């Protein structure tokens, strides 16, 4: 599933609207997760806080017409990439949410499907890309250590 630039911009704008509640100069808020709930049938993306209060929503046309069985996998990839890009652009730097907190993908029953982005100063999520070649590097390191 490939989204148009206008749909990606709409998703980004919806996420910005959802987090705008947490950018005021108020005291820090404790939120453990921000839930992103895409719906293939309606094409709607709803964003909720921990107490199931809706923060923002939008309708993505391409989601309504998508026929594949891998909708949530594609939504995870798209949203994860978008959130990582937004993080690198500094959109989450001024949030008044105590860390750690996560952006999570949830299904229609609000069951967690995937953690899209963990916001924490001290923790790094390990993913497949980071682990590529790790076995070989560790084997080479151990061999080098044993030879000395």
PDB file of C-alpha atoms in Angstrom:
ATOM      1  CA  UNK A   1       0.000   0.000   0.000  1.00  0.00           C
ATOM      2  CA  UNK A   2       1.420   3.342  -1.065  1.00  0.00           C
ATOM      3  CA  UNK A   3      -0.112   6.590   0.115  1.00  0.00           C
ATOM      4  CA  UNK A   4      -0.257   9.819  -1.840  1.00  0.00           C
ATOM      5  CA  UNK A   5       1.671  12.849  -0.623  1.00  0.00           C
ATOM      6  CA  UNK A   6      -1.601  14.517   0.377  1.00  0.00           C
ATOM      7  CA  UNK A   7      -2.556  11.512   2.530  1.00  0.00           C
ATOM      8  CA  UNK A   8       0.869  11.493   4.188  1.00  0.00           C
ATOM      9  CA  UNK A   9       0.518  15.218   4.870  1.00  0.00           C
ATOM     10  CA  UNK A  10      -2.945  14.611   6.313  1.00  0.00           C
ATOM     11  CA  UNK A  11      -1.557  11.889   8.595  1.00  0.00           C
ATOM     12  CA  UNK A  12       1.246  14.173   9.759  1.00  0.00           C
ATOM     13  CA  UNK A  13      -1.196  17.022  10.372  1.00  0.00           C
ATOM     14  CA  UNK A  14      -3.473  14.717  12.360  1.00  0.00           C
ATOM     15  CA  UNK A  15      -0.573  13.578  14.554  1.00  0.00           C
ATOM     16  CA  UNK A  16       0.472  17.209  15.069  1.00  0.00           C
ATOM     17  CA  UNK A  17      -3.099  18.082  16.073  1.00  0.00           C
ATOM     18  CA  UNK A  18      -3.167  15.166  18.524  1.00  0.00           C
ATOM     19  CA  UNK A  19       0.079  16.163  20.232  1.00  0.00           C
ATOM     20  CA  UNK A  20      -0.739  19.881  20.265  1.00  0.00           C
ATOM     21  CA  UNK A  21      -2.635  19.271  23.511  1.00  0.00           C
ATOM     22  CA  UNK A  22       0.720  18.420  25.086  1.00  0.00           C
ATOM     23  CA  UNK A  23       2.714  21.472  23.954  1.00  0.00           C
ATOM     24  CA  UNK A  24       1.308  24.174  26.230  1.00  0.00           C
ATOM     25  CA  UNK A  25       3.398  25.659  29.015  1.00  0.00           C
ATOM     26  CA  UNK A  26       1.486  23.696  31.637  1.00  0.00           C
ATOM     27  CA  UNK A  27       3.015  21.222  34.048  1.00  0.00           C
ATOM     28  CA  UNK A  28       4.181  17.885  32.701  1.00  0.00           C
ATOM     29  CA  UNK A  29       1.547  15.306  31.868  1.00  0.00           C
ATOM     30  CA  UNK A  30       1.842  11.602  32.521  1.00  0.00           C
ATOM     31  CA  UNK A  31       0.818   9.656  29.438  1.00  0.00           C
ATOM     32  CA  UNK A  32       2.159   6.182  28.874  1.00  0.00           C
ATOM     33  CA  UNK A  33       0.812   5.651  25.366  1.00  0.00           C
ATOM     34  CA  UNK A  34      -0.715   7.561  22.493  1.00  0.00           C
ATOM     35  CA  UNK A  35      -2.894   5.106  20.559  1.00  0.00           C
ATOM     36  CA  UNK A  36      -3.186   5.256  16.765  1.00  0.00           C
ATOM     37  CA  UNK A  37      -6.166   3.274  15.509  1.00  0.00           C
ATOM     38  CA  UNK A  38      -6.514   2.906  11.726  1.00  0.00           C
ATOM     39  CA  UNK A  39      -9.709   1.436  10.295  1.00  0.00           C
ATOM     40  CA  UNK A  40      -9.563  -0.192   6.862  1.00  0.00           C
ATOM     41  CA  UNK A  41     -13.332  -0.092   6.242  1.00  0.00           C
ATOM     42  CA  UNK A  42     -13.931   3.577   7.049  1.00  0.00           C
ATOM     43  CA  UNK A  43     -10.416   4.761   6.172  1.00  0.00           C
ATOM     44  CA  UNK A  44     -10.351   6.614   9.470  1.00  0.00           C
ATOM     45  CA  UNK A  45      -7.334   7.116  11.716  1.00  0.00           C
ATOM     46  CA  UNK A  46      -8.282   7.920  15.300  1.00  0.00           C
ATOM     47  CA  UNK A  47      -5.713   8.978  17.864  1.00  0.00           C
ATOM     48  CA  UNK A  48      -6.450   8.489  21.568  1.00  0.00           C
ATOM     49  CA  UNK A  49      -4.723   9.084  24.878  1.00  0.00           C
ATOM     50  CA  UNK A  50      -4.531   6.624  27.795  1.00  0.00           C
ATOM     51  CA  UNK A  51      -8.066   7.412  28.934  1.00  0.00           C
ATOM     52  CA  UNK A  52      -9.560   6.768  25.472  1.00  0.00           C
ATOM     53  CA  UNK A  53     -10.117  10.479  24.915  1.00  0.00           C
ATOM     54  CA  UNK A  54      -9.939  11.181  21.198  1.00  0.00           C
ATOM     55  CA  UNK A  55      -7.156  13.640  20.398  1.00  0.00           C
ATOM     56  CA  UNK A  56      -7.616  13.783  16.606  1.00  0.00           C
ATOM     57  CA  UNK A  57      -8.933  11.875  13.611  1.00  0.00           C
ATOM     58  CA  UNK A  58      -8.753  11.922   9.840  1.00  0.00           C
ATOM     59  CA  UNK A  59     -10.012   9.899   6.894  1.00  0.00           C
ATOM     60  CA  UNK A  60      -7.460   8.429   4.490  1.00  0.00           C
ATOM     61  CA  UNK A  61      -9.041   7.663   1.107  1.00  0.00           C
ATOM     62  CA  UNK A  62      -6.471   4.995   0.105  1.00  0.00           C
ATOM     63  CA  UNK A  63      -7.265   2.960   3.218  1.00  0.00           C
ATOM     64  CA  UNK A  64     -10.937   2.633   2.242  1.00  0.00           C
ATOM     65  CA  UNK A  65     -10.079   1.169  -1.150  1.00  0.00           C
ATOM     66  CA  UNK A  66      -7.245  -1.115   0.019  1.00  0.00           C
ATOM     67  CA  UNK A  67      -8.208  -4.771  -0.489  1.00  0.00           C
ATOM     68  CA  UNK A  68      -5.170  -6.602   0.930  1.00  0.00           C
ATOM     69  CA  UNK A  69      -5.077  -8.774   4.058  1.00  0.00           C
ATOM     70  CA  UNK A  70      -1.940  -7.018   5.312  1.00  0.00           C
ATOM     71  CA  UNK A  71      -3.579  -3.681   6.118  1.00  0.00           C
ATOM     72  CA  UNK A  72      -2.229  -3.369   9.667  1.00  0.00           C
ATOM     73  CA  UNK A  73       1.310  -4.349   8.588  1.00  0.00           C
ATOM     74  CA  UNK A  74       1.257  -1.626   5.946  1.00  0.00           C
ATOM     75  CA  UNK A  75      -0.284   0.896   8.338  1.00  0.00           C
ATOM     76  CA  UNK A  76       2.429   0.028  10.887  1.00  0.00           C
ATOM     77  CA  UNK A  77       5.197   0.610   8.337  1.00  0.00           C
ATOM     78  CA  UNK A  78       3.734   3.912   7.129  1.00  0.00           C
ATOM     79  CA  UNK A  79       2.970   5.305  10.600  1.00  0.00           C
ATOM     80  CA  UNK A  80       6.268   4.151  12.092  1.00  0.00           C
ATOM     81  CA  UNK A  81       8.247   5.813   9.291  1.00  0.00           C
ATOM     82  CA  UNK A  82       6.188   8.998   9.596  1.00  0.00           C
ATOM     83  CA  UNK A  83       6.641   9.158  13.385  1.00  0.00           C
ATOM     84  CA  UNK A  84      10.397   8.542  13.116  1.00  0.00           C
ATOM     85  CA  UNK A  85      10.700  11.326  10.548  1.00  0.00           C
ATOM     86  CA  UNK A  86       8.706  13.658  12.782  1.00  0.00           C
ATOM     87  CA  UNK A  87      10.942  12.762  15.736  1.00  0.00           C
ATOM     88  CA  UNK A  88      14.082  13.541  13.729  1.00  0.00           C
ATOM     89  CA  UNK A  89      12.543  16.861  12.652  1.00  0.00           C
ATOM     90  CA  UNK A  90      12.045  17.761  16.329  1.00  0.00           C
ATOM     91  CA  UNK A  91       8.245  17.719  16.516  1.00  0.00           C
ATOM     92  CA  UNK A  92       8.254  15.800  19.799  1.00  0.00           C
ATOM     93  CA  UNK A  93      11.050  17.754  21.532  1.00  0.00           C
ATOM     94  CA  UNK A  94       8.807  20.291  23.259  1.00  0.00           C
ATOM     95  CA  UNK A  95       6.086  17.942  24.474  1.00  0.00           C
ATOM     96  CA  UNK A  96       5.258  18.204  28.170  1.00  0.00           C
ATOM     97  CA  UNK A  97       4.750  14.457  28.508  1.00  0.00           C
ATOM     98  CA  UNK A  98       6.962  12.705  31.038  1.00  0.00           C
ATOM     99  CA  UNK A  99       9.195  10.151  29.343  1.00  0.00           C
ATOM    100  CA  UNK A 100       9.046   7.287  28.598  1.00  0.00           C
ATOM    101  CA  UNK A 101       5.884   7.171  26.506  1.00  0.00           C
ATOM    102  CA  UNK A 102       5.005   5.397  23.273  1.00  0.00           C
ATOM    103  CA  UNK A 103       3.037   5.788  20.107  1.00  0.00           C
ATOM    104  CA  UNK A 104       1.289   2.443  19.624  1.00  0.00           C
ATOM    105  CA  UNK A 105      -0.759   0.915  16.828  1.00  0.00           C
ATOM    106  CA  UNK A 106      -4.039  -0.574  18.055  1.00  0.00           C
ATOM    107  CA  UNK A 107      -6.780  -2.553  16.349  1.00  0.00           C
ATOM    108  CA  UNK A 108     -10.545  -1.987  16.430  1.00  0.00           C
ATOM    109  CA  UNK A 109     -10.723  -3.542  19.929  1.00  0.00           C
ATOM    110  CA  UNK A 110      -7.925  -1.230  21.103  1.00  0.00           C
ATOM    111  CA  UNK A 111      -5.558  -4.160  21.510  1.00  0.00           C
ATOM    112  CA  UNK A 112      -1.913  -3.194  20.937  1.00  0.00           C
ATOM    113  CA  UNK A 113      -0.538  -4.524  17.653  1.00  0.00           C
ATOM    114  CA  UNK A 114       2.840  -2.785  17.597  1.00  0.00           C
ATOM    115  CA  UNK A 115       4.889  -0.116  19.277  1.00  0.00           C
ATOM    116  CA  UNK A 116       5.512   2.466  16.575  1.00  0.00           C
ATOM    117  CA  UNK A 117       7.836   4.815  18.441  1.00  0.00           C
ATOM    118  CA  UNK A 118       9.210   4.863  21.981  1.00  0.00           C
ATOM    119  CA  UNK A 119      10.076   8.298  23.315  1.00  0.00           C
ATOM    120  CA  UNK A 120      12.728   7.866  25.976  1.00  0.00           C
ATOM    121  CA  UNK A 121      16.063   9.552  26.458  1.00  0.00           C
ATOM    122  CA  UNK A 122      17.765   6.422  27.761  1.00  0.00           C
ATOM    123  CA  UNK A 123      16.226   3.586  25.754  1.00  0.00           C
ATOM    124  CA  UNK A 124      16.714   2.486  22.175  1.00  0.00           C
ATOM    125  CA  UNK A 125      14.259   0.084  20.542  1.00  0.00           C
ATOM    126  CA  UNK A 126      16.028  -2.786  18.849  1.00  0.00           C
ATOM    127  CA  UNK A 127      14.666  -3.547  15.391  1.00  0.00           C
ATOM    128  CA  UNK A 128      15.601  -5.873  12.541  1.00  0.00           C
ATOM    129  CA  UNK A 129      17.613  -3.183  10.756  1.00  0.00           C
ATOM    130  CA  UNK A 130      19.758  -2.605  13.835  1.00  0.00           C
ATOM    131  CA  UNK A 131      20.339  -6.333  14.360  1.00  0.00           C
ATOM    132  CA  UNK A 132      21.502  -7.104  10.817  1.00  0.00           C
ATOM    133  CA  UNK A 133      24.997  -8.550  10.937  1.00  0.00           C
ATOM    134  CA  UNK A 134      25.139  -8.600  14.731  1.00  0.00           C
ATOM    135  CA  UNK A 135      25.846 -12.343  14.888  1.00  0.00           C
ATOM    136  CA  UNK A 136      28.818 -12.024  12.566  1.00  0.00           C
ATOM    137  CA  UNK A 137      30.195  -9.053  14.492  1.00  0.00           C
ATOM    138  CA  UNK A 138      29.872 -10.862  17.819  1.00  0.00           C
ATOM    139  CA  UNK A 139      31.478 -14.033  16.400  1.00  0.00           C
ATOM    140  CA  UNK A 140      34.398 -12.022  15.034  1.00  0.00           C
ATOM    141  CA  UNK A 141      34.789 -10.171  18.341  1.00  0.00           C
ATOM    142  CA  UNK A 142      34.741 -13.411  20.352  1.00  0.00           C
ATOM    143  CA  UNK A 143      37.206 -15.094  17.978  1.00  0.00           C
ATOM    144  CA  UNK A 144      39.525 -12.105  18.251  1.00  0.00           C
ATOM    145  CA  UNK A 145      39.266 -12.134  22.028  1.00  0.00           C
ATOM    146  CA  UNK A 146      39.989 -15.863  22.291  1.00  0.00           C
ATOM    147  CA  UNK A 147      43.024 -15.593  20.016  1.00  0.00           C
ATOM    148  CA  UNK A 148      44.715 -12.976  22.207  1.00  0.00           C
TER     149      UNK A 148
END
